[in-house]
């Protein structure tokens, strides 16, 4: 025999179930577009991952799910390519370029944001103009300069220019620094700090999100850069970067799509991992960047 307490408990459970269903339907209706876009962007990644684990006979057939999980494809990629050497070259290029870009762009952005000097607006206009200038326009004269210096065939023509700063990084940092109240810098000067000490001890800790965003932008750009290494890295396999090496690997193994997809997954995985680990500070640095002029 059912007691009144059991009836009430059953009714409350049904109400709770209906409330959860209502909240789930409301969430789906609210985020339907975001879910659809997420699935659209994830579909190629899932396709690459599944194809990388297929056999050579099954790859690019109508069967989208691997019959057998061929984990040996990844080992075969390392055997048939200099992937570790390419990864070392890419990591060296991306790390040094990122470090040099941050070190050179932060003081420049600080000067454009805080100092009052003749030609400041013209200098900022020059930075904006450099952002809009395609690199292909100046590729030939710059290549001739590096060729005369004997640095072609290496990655140094791509690393050394970052010592002079990057236009986009300077612009992004300058816009962020403009959002920091001047009261902080004025108080630091009253306490006897020089401009350099103010930058290092006051401004940099507050601008950490923007600096992190600039560093990630530069690192991702260098990691995925294909045009620059194509011009300067040369043709030796030991001198290639991952993007250029992946292109040559695809050319040699174009009929083995499972190996090509496995190599693609190995190349893109580090960038995806780094982004997910640093996405909070990356998004914070981008969203907090002001548009103040």
C-alpha positions as a Python dict, from the first residue, in 0.01 Angstrom:
ca = {
    (1, 'X'): (0, 0, 0),
    (2, 'X'): (140, 341, -99),
    (3, 'X'): (174, 587, 182),
    (4, 'X'): (113, 964, 141),
    (5, 'X'): (484, 1025, 204),
    (6, 'X'): (578, 795, -90),
    (7, 'X'): (324, 970, -312),
    (8, 'X'): (473, 1308, -225),
    (9, 'X'): (827, 1178, -283),
    (10, 'X'): (729, 1033, -622),
    (11, 'X'): (563, 1359, -721),
    (12, 'X'): (867, 1564, -619),
    (13, 'X'): (1094, 1334, -819),
    (14, 'X'): (877, 1378, -1128),
    (15, 'X'): (878, 1753, -1081),
    (16, 'X'): (1254, 1751, -1040),
    (17, 'X'): (1293, 1541, -1354),
    (18, 'X'): (1070, 1778, -1551),
    (19, 'X'): (1266, 2077, -1419),
    (20, 'X'): (1596, 1920, -1526),
    (21, 'X'): (1456, 1843, -1871),
    (22, 'X'): (1330, 2199, -1900),
    (23, 'X'): (1670, 2338, -1803),
    (24, 'X'): (1843, 2104, -2050),
    (25, 'X'): (1610, 2208, -2334),
    (26, 'X'): (1658, 2573, -2242),
    (27, 'X'): (2037, 2530, -2244),
    (28, 'X'): (2025, 2361, -2585),
    (29, 'X'): (1799, 2634, -2725),
    (30, 'X'): (2022, 2908, -2584),
    (31, 'X'): (2351, 2755, -2703),
    (32, 'X'): (2231, 2587, -3023),
    (33, 'X'): (2438, 2810, -3249),
    (34, 'X'): (2750, 2770, -3033),
    (35, 'X'): (2707, 2391, -3025),
    (36, 'X'): (2663, 2380, -3403),
    (37, 'X'): (2976, 2591, -3458),
    (38, 'X'): (3173, 2378, -3211),
    (39, 'X'): (3073, 2060, -3393),
    (40, 'X'): (3162, 2219, -3725),
    (41, 'X'): (3512, 2309, -3604),
    (42, 'X'): (3566, 1978, -3425),
    (43, 'X'): (3461, 1763, -3722),
    (44, 'X'): (3791, 1806, -3917),
    (45, 'X'): (3995, 1731, -3603),
    (46, 'X'): (3793, 1415, -3537),
    (47, 'X'): (3831, 1313, -3901),
    (48, 'X'): (4209, 1360, -3886),
    (49, 'X'): (4232, 1162, -3562),
    (50, 'X'): (4024, 870, -3692),
    (51, 'X'): (4207, 860, -4027),
    (52, 'X'): (4543, 864, -3846),
    (53, 'X'): (4443, 541, -3669),
    (54, 'X'): (4324, 359, -3983),
    (55, 'X'): (4513, 117, -4200),
    (56, 'X'): (4644, 227, -4537),
    (57, 'X'): (4370, 31, -4716),
    (58, 'X'): (4084, 184, -4516),
    (59, 'X'): (4199, 549, -4520),
    (60, 'X'): (3971, 782, -4719),
    (61, 'X'): (3712, 511, -4779),
    (62, 'X'): (3344, 530, -4688),
    (63, 'X'): (3418, 365, -4352),
    (64, 'X'): (3470, 650, -4108),
    (65, 'X'): (3543, 434, -3803),
    (66, 'X'): (3872, 238, -3793),
    (67, 'X'): (3834, -139, -3828),
    (68, 'X'): (4161, -181, -3640),
    (69, 'X'): (4331, 83, -3429),
    (70, 'X'): (4670, 124, -3601),
    (71, 'X'): (4870, 300, -3332),
    (72, 'X'): (5186, 197, -3515),
    (73, 'X'): (5118, 475, -3769),
    (74, 'X'): (5264, 730, -3529),
    (75, 'X'): (5582, 528, -3481),
    (76, 'X'): (5610, 489, -3858),
    (77, 'X'): (5591, 866, -3900),
    (78, 'X'): (5895, 906, -3675),
    (79, 'X'): (6078, 633, -3868),
    (80, 'X'): (6009, 783, -4211),
    (81, 'X'): (6075, 1148, -4126),
    (82, 'X'): (6302, 1373, -3921),
    (83, 'X'): (6005, 1486, -3712),
    (84, 'X'): (6203, 1532, -3391),
    (85, 'X'): (6463, 1744, -3571),
    (86, 'X'): (6187, 1952, -3731),
    (87, 'X'): (6023, 1994, -3391),
    (88, 'X'): (6354, 2110, -3241),
    (89, 'X'): (6404, 2366, -3519),
    (90, 'X'): (6048, 2491, -3481),
    (91, 'X'): (6072, 2512, -3102),
    (92, 'X'): (6399, 2707, -3126),
    (93, 'X'): (6252, 2943, -3384),
    (94, 'X'): (5924, 2997, -3196),
    (95, 'X'): (6084, 3035, -2852),
    (96, 'X'): (6357, 3282, -2951),
    (97, 'X'): (6124, 3484, -3174),
    (98, 'X'): (5863, 3503, -2898),
    (99, 'X'): (6119, 3605, -2636),
    (100, 'X'): (6276, 3870, -2860),
    (101, 'X'): (5935, 4003, -2963),
    (102, 'X'): (5817, 4047, -2604),
    (103, 'X'): (6145, 4203, -2487),
    (104, 'X'): (6152, 4453, -2774),
    (105, 'X'): (5779, 4528, -2805),
    (106, 'X'): (5700, 4600, -2439),
    (107, 'X'): (5932, 4905, -2402),
    (108, 'X'): (5821, 5040, -2742),
    (109, 'X'): (5454, 5006, -2653),
    (110, 'X'): (5519, 5164, -2312),
    (111, 'X'): (5688, 5462, -2474),
    (112, 'X'): (5403, 5511, -2723),
    (113, 'X'): (5142, 5481, -2448),
    (114, 'X'): (5301, 5690, -2170),
    (115, 'X'): (5566, 5927, -2303),
    (116, 'X'): (5489, 6263, -2464),
    (117, 'X'): (5741, 6339, -2735),
    (118, 'X'): (5751, 6500, -3076),
    (119, 'X'): (5646, 6259, -3349),
    (120, 'X'): (5467, 6018, -3118),
    (121, 'X'): (5156, 6004, -3335),
    (122, 'X'): (5367, 5965, -3648),
    (123, 'X'): (5551, 5674, -3486),
    (124, 'X'): (5223, 5508, -3394),
    (125, 'X'): (5094, 5564, -3748),
    (126, 'X'): (5409, 5395, -3876),
    (127, 'X'): (5336, 5094, -3654),
    (128, 'X'): (4980, 5072, -3787),
    (129, 'X'): (5108, 5103, -4145),
    (130, 'X'): (5356, 4821, -4086),
    (131, 'X'): (5067, 4601, -3973),
    (132, 'X'): (4892, 4653, -4307),
    (133, 'X'): (5201, 4596, -4520),
    (134, 'X'): (5205, 4244, -4670),
    (135, 'X'): (5539, 4065, -4607),
    (136, 'X'): (5554, 3959, -4971),
    (137, 'X'): (5605, 4322, -5074),
    (138, 'X'): (5946, 4347, -4908),
    (139, 'X'): (6044, 3980, -4938),
    (140, 'X'): (6290, 4025, -5228),
    (141, 'X'): (6500, 4315, -5091),
    (142, 'X'): (6509, 4164, -4743),
    (143, 'X'): (6616, 3828, -4885),
    (144, 'X'): (6900, 3998, -5076),
    (145, 'X'): (7019, 4162, -4753),
    (146, 'X'): (7030, 3831, -4567),
    (147, 'X'): (7194, 3661, -4864),
    (148, 'X'): (7476, 3915, -4860),
    (149, 'X'): (7518, 3852, -4488),
    (150, 'X'): (7544, 3479, -4557),
    (151, 'X'): (7253, 3382, -4332),
    (152, 'X'): (7025, 3224, -4589),
    (153, 'X'): (6974, 2853, -4537),
    (154, 'X'): (6918, 2911, -4165),
    (155, 'X'): (6634, 3037, -3948),
    (156, 'X'): (6823, 3344, -3825),
    (157, 'X'): (6668, 3576, -4088),
    (158, 'X'): (6335, 3496, -3922),
    (159, 'X'): (6456, 3527, -3562),
    (160, 'X'): (6681, 3833, -3566),
    (161, 'X'): (6420, 4082, -3700),
    (162, 'X'): (6205, 4016, -3393),
    (163, 'X'): (6469, 4203, -3189),
    (164, 'X'): (6324, 4518, -3348),
    (165, 'X'): (5972, 4441, -3231),
    (166, 'X'): (5654, 4334, -3404),
    (167, 'X'): (5396, 4585, -3526),
    (168, 'X'): (5092, 4389, -3413),
    (169, 'X'): (5243, 4314, -3073),
    (170, 'X'): (5334, 4680, -3019),
    (171, 'X'): (4983, 4787, -3118),
    (172, 'X'): (4814, 4533, -2888),
    (173, 'X'): (5036, 4617, -2591),
    (174, 'X'): (5003, 4991, -2644),
    (175, 'X'): (4623, 4968, -2646),
    (176, 'X'): (4628, 4767, -2326),
    (177, 'X'): (4870, 5004, -2150),
    (178, 'X'): (4642, 5296, -2229),
    (179, 'X'): (4375, 5139, -2009),
    (180, 'X'): (4603, 5142, -1701),
    (181, 'X'): (4540, 5462, -1499),
    (182, 'X'): (4827, 5708, -1487),
    (183, 'X'): (4791, 5731, -1110),
    (184, 'X'): (4999, 5417, -1074),
    (185, 'X'): (5291, 5551, -1274),
    (186, 'X'): (5266, 5892, -1106),
    (187, 'X'): (5277, 5729, -763),
    (188, 'X'): (5581, 5525, -867),
    (189, 'X'): (5763, 5840, -979),
    (190, 'X'): (5680, 6011, -650),
    (191, 'X'): (5838, 5713, -473),
    (192, 'X'): (6156, 5767, -674),
    (193, 'X'): (6118, 5500, -944),
    (194, 'X'): (6280, 5560, -1279),
    (195, 'X'): (6092, 5491, -1601),
    (196, 'X'): (6258, 5151, -1630),
    (197, 'X'): (6175, 5057, -1272),
    (198, 'X'): (5817, 5176, -1323),
    (199, 'X'): (5786, 4958, -1630),
    (200, 'X'): (5933, 4650, -1461),
    (201, 'X'): (5777, 4676, -1116),
    (202, 'X'): (5444, 4849, -1180),
    (203, 'X'): (5334, 4820, -1542),
    (204, 'X'): (5450, 4467, -1631),
    (205, 'X'): (5265, 4292, -1343),
    (206, 'X'): (4946, 4472, -1441),
    (207, 'X'): (4997, 4403, -1812),
    (208, 'X'): (5063, 4032, -1764),
    (209, 'X'): (4749, 3920, -1957),
    (210, 'X'): (4838, 4135, -2258),
    (211, 'X'): (5200, 4017, -2253),
    (212, 'X'): (5083, 3656, -2238),
    (213, 'X'): (4843, 3714, -2528),
    (214, 'X'): (5121, 3868, -2738),
    (215, 'X'): (5357, 3582, -2653),
    (216, 'X'): (5097, 3322, -2751),
    (217, 'X'): (5013, 3502, -3073),
    (218, 'X'): (5380, 3513, -3170),
    (219, 'X'): (5448, 3155, -3064),
    (220, 'X'): (5152, 3020, -3261),
    (221, 'X'): (5250, 3227, -3565),
    (222, 'X'): (5607, 3098, -3561),
    (223, 'X'): (5498, 2740, -3495),
    (224, 'X'): (5264, 2747, -3798),
    (225, 'X'): (5483, 2967, -4018),
    (226, 'X'): (5533, 2818, -4363),
    (227, 'X'): (5622, 3115, -4583),
    (228, 'X'): (5926, 3230, -4384),
    (229, 'X'): (6099, 2889, -4355),
    (230, 'X'): (6020, 2825, -4720),
    (231, 'X'): (6228, 3132, -4812),
    (232, 'X'): (6519, 3092, -4573),
    (233, 'X'): (6543, 2743, -4426),
    (234, 'X'): (6693, 2581, -4734),
    (235, 'X'): (6624, 2236, -4878),
    (236, 'X'): (6809, 2010, -4635),
    (237, 'X'): (6577, 1790, -4428),
    (238, 'X'): (6766, 1869, -4107),
    (239, 'X'): (6700, 2244, -4150),
    (240, 'X'): (6322, 2228, -4201),
    (241, 'X'): (6053, 2334, -3957),
    (242, 'X'): (5739, 2134, -3882),
    (243, 'X'): (5512, 2315, -4126),
    (244, 'X'): (5761, 2287, -4410),
    (245, 'X'): (5859, 1934, -4315),
    (246, 'X'): (5495, 1828, -4306),
    (247, 'X'): (5450, 1958, -4661),
    (248, 'X'): (5747, 1755, -4783),
    (249, 'X'): (5626, 1449, -4593),
    (250, 'X'): (5285, 1480, -4760),
    (251, 'X'): (5453, 1507, -5100),
    (252, 'X'): (5648, 1184, -5044),
    (253, 'X'): (5358, 994, -4884),
    (254, 'X'): (5057, 1142, -5063),
    (255, 'X'): (4904, 798, -5120),
    (256, 'X'): (4943, 699, -4754),
    (257, 'X'): (4681, 927, -4605),
    (258, 'X'): (4684, 752, -4270),
    (259, 'X'): (5052, 848, -4222),
    (260, 'X'): (4987, 1201, -4349),
    (261, 'X'): (4703, 1245, -4100),
    (262, 'X'): (4914, 1097, -3820),
    (263, 'X'): (5193, 1345, -3894),
    (264, 'X'): (4939, 1629, -3909),
    (265, 'X'): (4800, 1530, -3570),
    (266, 'X'): (5148, 1518, -3417),
    (267, 'X'): (5229, 1865, -3553),
    (268, 'X'): (4907, 2032, -3438),
    (269, 'X'): (4873, 1860, -3099),
    (270, 'X'): (5131, 2074, -2911),
    (271, 'X'): (4966, 2398, -3022),
    (272, 'X'): (4622, 2274, -2916),
    (273, 'X'): (4755, 2166, -2576),
    (274, 'X'): (4932, 2498, -2518),
    (275, 'X'): (4621, 2695, -2612),
    (276, 'X'): (4392, 2500, -2379),
    (277, 'X'): (4638, 2534, -2092),
    (278, 'X'): (4672, 2910, -2144),
    (279, 'X'): (4332, 2999, -2288),
    (280, 'X'): (4216, 3184, -1976),
    (281, 'X'): (4504, 3432, -1972),
    (282, 'X'): (4501, 3449, -2353),
    (283, 'X'): (4133, 3545, -2372),
    (284, 'X'): (4171, 3783, -2079),
    (285, 'X'): (4459, 3961, -2250),
    (286, 'X'): (4264, 4002, -2574),
    (287, 'X'): (3931, 4106, -2422),
    (288, 'X'): (4083, 4356, -2179),
    (289, 'X'): (4277, 4531, -2454),
    (290, 'X'): (4119, 4873, -2486),
    (291, 'X'): (4044, 5074, -2797),
    (292, 'X'): (4150, 5402, -2646),
    (293, 'X'): (4351, 5621, -2880),
}
